Short mmCIF file of C-alpha atoms in Angstrom, two decimals:
data_model
loop_
_atom_site.label_atom_id
_atom_site.label_comp_id
_atom_site.label_asym_id
_atom_site.label_seq_id
_atom_site.Cartn_x
_atom_site.Cartn_y
_atom_site.Cartn_z
CA THR A 797 -7.07 22.64 -6.66
CA VAL A 798 -5.20 19.52 -5.51
CA PRO A 799 -3.95 19.61 -1.90
CA VAL A 800 -0.32 18.76 -1.13
CA LEU A 801 -0.50 16.53 1.94
CA ALA A 802 3.23 16.28 2.64
CA GLU A 803 6.71 16.75 1.24
CA LEU A 804 9.29 14.03 1.93
CA PRO A 805 13.06 14.58 1.93
CA ARG A 806 15.40 12.96 -0.56
CA LEU A 807 16.99 9.77 0.74
CA ASN A 808 20.50 8.47 0.29
CA LYS A 809 21.20 4.86 -0.62
CA LYS A 810 22.45 4.16 2.90
CA ASP A 811 19.24 5.39 4.53
CA LYS A 812 16.72 2.91 5.96
CA LYS A 813 13.74 1.89 3.83
CA PHE A 814 11.38 1.88 6.81
CA VAL A 815 10.85 4.26 9.71
CA ASP A 816 10.07 3.08 13.23
CA ASP A 817 8.02 4.64 16.01
CA MET A 818 11.14 5.99 17.76
CA ASP A 819 12.48 7.63 14.60
CA ARG A 820 12.79 11.43 14.87
CA SER A 821 14.37 12.03 11.47
CA VAL A 822 13.06 14.58 8.98
CA LEU A 823 11.60 11.69 6.95
CA ALA A 824 9.73 10.26 9.93
CA GLU A 825 8.31 13.65 10.90
CA SER A 826 7.26 14.27 7.28
CA LEU A 827 5.40 10.98 7.26
CA ARG A 828 3.68 11.91 10.53
CA ILE A 829 2.52 15.12 8.87
CA LEU A 830 1.12 13.01 6.05
CA ARG A 831 -0.64 10.78 8.57
CA THR A 832 -2.18 13.77 10.34
CA ASN A 833 -3.42 15.33 7.11
CA LEU A 834 -4.91 12.03 5.99
CA ASP A 835 -6.69 11.60 9.30
CA TYR A 836 -8.19 15.05 8.84
CA LEU A 837 -9.58 13.99 5.46
CA ILE A 838 -10.90 10.77 6.95
CA LYS A 839 -12.79 12.59 9.69
CA SER A 840 -14.39 14.88 7.12
CA LYS A 841 -16.06 11.90 5.40
CA LYS A 842 -17.14 9.67 8.27
CA ASN A 843 -20.12 8.10 6.52
CA ASP A 844 -18.34 6.87 3.39
CA ALA A 845 -18.26 3.08 3.11
CA TYR A 846 -14.63 3.07 1.92
CA ASN A 847 -13.37 5.82 4.20
CA LYS A 848 -10.69 3.52 5.61
CA VAL A 849 -9.26 2.81 2.17
CA ARG A 850 -6.57 4.93 0.55
CA LEU A 851 -4.96 4.33 -2.82
CA VAL A 852 -1.31 5.21 -3.49
CA THR A 853 -0.24 5.70 -7.10
CA SER A 854 2.07 7.76 -9.30
CA SER A 855 2.64 8.61 -12.96
CA VAL A 856 5.41 6.13 -13.76
CA SER A 857 7.58 3.58 -12.00
CA GLY A 858 10.37 4.89 -9.79
CA GLU A 859 8.56 7.84 -8.19
CA GLY A 860 8.37 6.25 -4.75
CA LYS A 861 4.77 5.07 -4.37
CA THR A 862 5.78 1.75 -2.78
CA PHE A 863 8.12 3.57 -0.43
CA VAL A 864 5.28 5.91 0.59
CA SER A 865 2.64 3.19 0.97
CA THR A 866 4.86 0.93 3.09
CA ASN A 867 6.13 3.69 5.35
CA LEU A 868 2.67 5.17 5.71
CA SER A 869 1.59 1.73 6.91
CA MET A 870 4.45 1.75 9.44
CA ILE A 871 3.48 5.20 10.74
CA PHE A 872 -0.18 4.20 11.19
CA SER A 873 0.83 0.93 12.84
CA SER A 874 3.04 2.76 15.35
CA THR A 875 -0.13 4.31 16.82
CA LYS A 876 -1.40 0.80 17.63
CA LYS A 877 -3.84 0.82 14.74
CA LYS A 878 -4.53 -2.28 12.69
CA VAL A 879 -3.25 -1.82 9.14
CA LEU A 880 -3.66 -3.87 5.96
CA LEU A 881 -1.30 -3.11 3.06
CA ILE A 882 -2.38 -4.48 -0.34
CA GLY A 883 -0.02 -4.84 -3.30
CA ALA A 884 -2.38 -4.19 -6.21
CA ASP A 885 0.28 -3.81 -8.90
CA ILE A 886 -0.24 -7.33 -10.21
CA ARG A 887 1.25 -6.52 -13.60
CA ASN A 888 4.73 -5.67 -12.32
CA PRO A 889 4.88 -6.95 -8.73
CA LYS A 890 7.84 -5.86 -6.59
CA PHE A 891 6.18 -5.94 -3.21
CA TYR A 892 7.61 -9.20 -1.87
CA SER A 893 11.21 -8.37 -2.76
CA TYR A 894 10.81 -4.89 -1.28
CA PHE A 895 10.12 -6.38 2.15
CA VAL A 896 12.51 -9.32 1.95
CA ASP A 897 15.42 -7.17 0.75
CA SER A 898 14.81 -4.91 3.75
CA ASN A 899 15.49 -7.72 6.24
CA VAL A 900 12.08 -7.78 7.92
CA ASP A 901 10.42 -10.80 9.46
CA LEU A 902 7.61 -12.63 7.69
CA LEU A 903 5.63 -14.11 10.56
CA GLY A 904 4.45 -17.67 10.06
CA LYS A 905 5.87 -18.05 6.53
CA SER A 906 9.43 -18.67 5.44
CA LYS A 907 9.35 -19.72 1.80
CA LYS A 908 8.25 -17.58 -1.09
CA LYS A 909 6.65 -20.55 -2.86
CA GLU A 910 4.20 -20.91 0.04
CA ILE A 911 2.87 -17.38 -0.29
CA LYS A 912 -0.24 -16.64 -2.32
CA GLY A 913 -1.17 -13.10 -3.25
CA LEU A 914 -3.86 -10.91 -4.75
CA SER A 915 -3.63 -12.35 -8.27
CA GLU A 916 -4.18 -15.89 -7.00
CA TYR A 917 -7.21 -14.74 -5.01
CA LEU A 918 -8.73 -12.92 -7.98
CA LEU A 919 -8.14 -15.86 -10.32
CA ASP A 920 -9.20 -18.77 -8.13
CA GLU A 921 -12.48 -18.65 -6.20
CA SER A 922 -11.28 -21.45 -3.95
CA THR A 923 -8.48 -19.22 -2.59
CA SER A 924 -9.60 -17.79 0.73
CA ILE A 925 -8.87 -14.31 2.05
CA ASP A 926 -7.16 -15.70 5.15
CA SER A 927 -4.68 -17.60 2.99
CA ILE A 928 -3.37 -14.46 1.28
CA ILE A 929 -2.99 -12.20 4.34
CA GLN A 930 0.54 -12.34 5.77
CA SER A 931 1.73 -10.68 8.98
CA MET A 932 4.94 -8.66 8.78
CA LEU A 933 7.07 -7.61 11.75
CA VAL A 934 9.00 -4.44 10.97
CA TYR A 935 11.02 -3.28 13.97
CA ALA A 936 8.45 -3.35 16.81
CA ASN A 937 5.37 -2.94 14.62
CA THR A 938 3.23 -5.55 12.92
CA ILE A 939 1.19 -4.96 9.80
CA ASP A 940 -0.79 -7.34 7.62
CA VAL A 941 0.18 -7.55 3.96
CA ILE A 942 -1.41 -8.98 0.84
CA TYR A 943 1.32 -9.44 -1.76
CA SER A 944 0.68 -8.89 -5.46
CA GLY A 945 1.07 -12.56 -6.32
CA LYS A 946 2.10 -14.19 -9.57
CA ILE A 947 2.17 -12.32 -12.87
CA LEU A 948 -0.86 -13.39 -14.88
CA PRO A 949 -1.75 -12.58 -18.52
CA ASN A 950 -5.04 -10.75 -17.78
CA PRO A 951 -4.49 -8.34 -14.83
CA SER A 952 -7.07 -5.75 -15.94
CA GLU A 953 -9.81 -8.35 -16.31
CA LEU A 954 -8.98 -9.77 -12.89
CA LEU A 955 -9.21 -6.36 -11.22
CA MET A 956 -12.55 -5.72 -12.94
CA SER A 957 -14.09 -8.77 -11.30
CA ASP A 958 -16.31 -8.61 -8.21
CA ARG A 959 -13.65 -10.50 -6.25
CA PHE A 960 -11.68 -7.33 -5.53
CA LYS A 961 -14.72 -5.55 -4.10
CA ASP A 962 -15.61 -8.69 -2.15
CA LEU A 963 -12.11 -8.69 -0.66
CA LEU A 964 -12.37 -5.09 0.54
CA ASP A 965 -15.88 -5.56 1.90
CA ALA A 966 -14.71 -8.59 3.88
CA VAL A 967 -11.63 -6.97 5.46
CA LEU A 968 -13.04 -3.49 6.13
CA PRO A 969 -14.50 -4.37 9.57
CA ASN A 970 -11.17 -5.84 10.70
CA TYR A 971 -8.83 -2.89 10.06
CA ASP A 972 -8.46 0.76 10.98
CA TYR A 973 -6.60 1.55 7.75
CA ILE A 974 -6.33 -0.19 4.39
CA ILE A 975 -3.60 1.06 2.06
CA ILE A 976 -3.48 -0.04 -1.58
CA ASP A 977 -0.20 0.21 -3.49
CA SER A 978 -1.36 0.31 -7.11
CA ALA A 979 0.15 0.46 -10.59
CA PRO A 980 1.40 3.74 -12.15
CA LEU A 981 -1.43 5.62 -13.84
CA MET A 982 0.42 6.66 -16.98
CA LEU A 983 1.40 3.12 -17.90
CA VAL A 984 -1.70 0.95 -17.43
CA THR A 985 -5.43 1.24 -16.68
CA ASP A 986 -5.38 -1.04 -13.62
CA THR A 987 -5.46 1.75 -11.01
CA LEU A 988 -8.52 3.40 -12.56
CA LEU A 989 -10.40 0.11 -12.21
CA ILE A 990 -9.97 -0.05 -8.43
CA ALA A 991 -10.02 3.70 -7.67
CA PRO A 992 -13.79 3.69 -6.92
CA TYR A 993 -13.11 1.50 -3.88
CA ALA A 994 -10.78 4.05 -2.25
CA ASN A 995 -12.09 7.21 -0.66
CA HIS A 996 -8.70 8.94 -0.84
CA THR A 997 -5.99 8.78 -3.51
CA LEU A 998 -2.39 9.77 -2.83
CA TYR A 999 -0.58 10.75 -6.01
CA VAL A 1000 3.17 10.52 -5.49
CA THR A 1001 5.53 12.76 -7.45
CA ARG A 1002 9.31 12.87 -7.27
CA ALA A 1003 11.75 15.67 -8.00
CA ASN A 1004 13.73 15.16 -11.22
CA VAL A 1005 11.66 12.09 -12.09
CA THR A 1006 8.03 13.17 -12.58
CA GLU A 1007 7.35 14.72 -15.98
CA THR A 1008 6.23 18.33 -15.52
CA LYS A 1009 5.63 19.32 -19.15
CA VAL A 1010 1.98 19.83 -20.10
#
């Protein structure tokens, strides 16, 4: 059996993209339920090397995985935990625009051309980890983000390299939670390549969008 960790309400276009720590809406409480259930799973596997890492994916685009991964990061950050959010969909990156369109503050950086992401790190060994981690201020909470980076012609080969594992091994001691927003499983193989580095996988489905036929 596959456990259902939480059910989130349907949002209207006028609703906020991000919840804050003072939010008492049905959405915010649903995300807190998700956080609690995830923490329970984490405590059940204390000795796993990648216990801090959780992967968020879905079947196809448009099911809400980026919405879930970003808001889950907000909910964890509101408890004063240190959170790293990684945009691992380097084939169809939408991470940067998702934050910028939501009117949040990018601390220390102001121009998109200055920002390097995961694809640049995987491609170029001279790119350091510190240079791709950006701090985001959303309401009163700060999270660290690694954007997807530029679209490159060989995303699967890049994710297969040891650089991705090296990245996780290097940041693990510095964070309480690491959340990876990955590519949809039904479209590309990228997520399967990095799944071994996450101890928990959240599979997002959406009413009237996810295909239910067997």
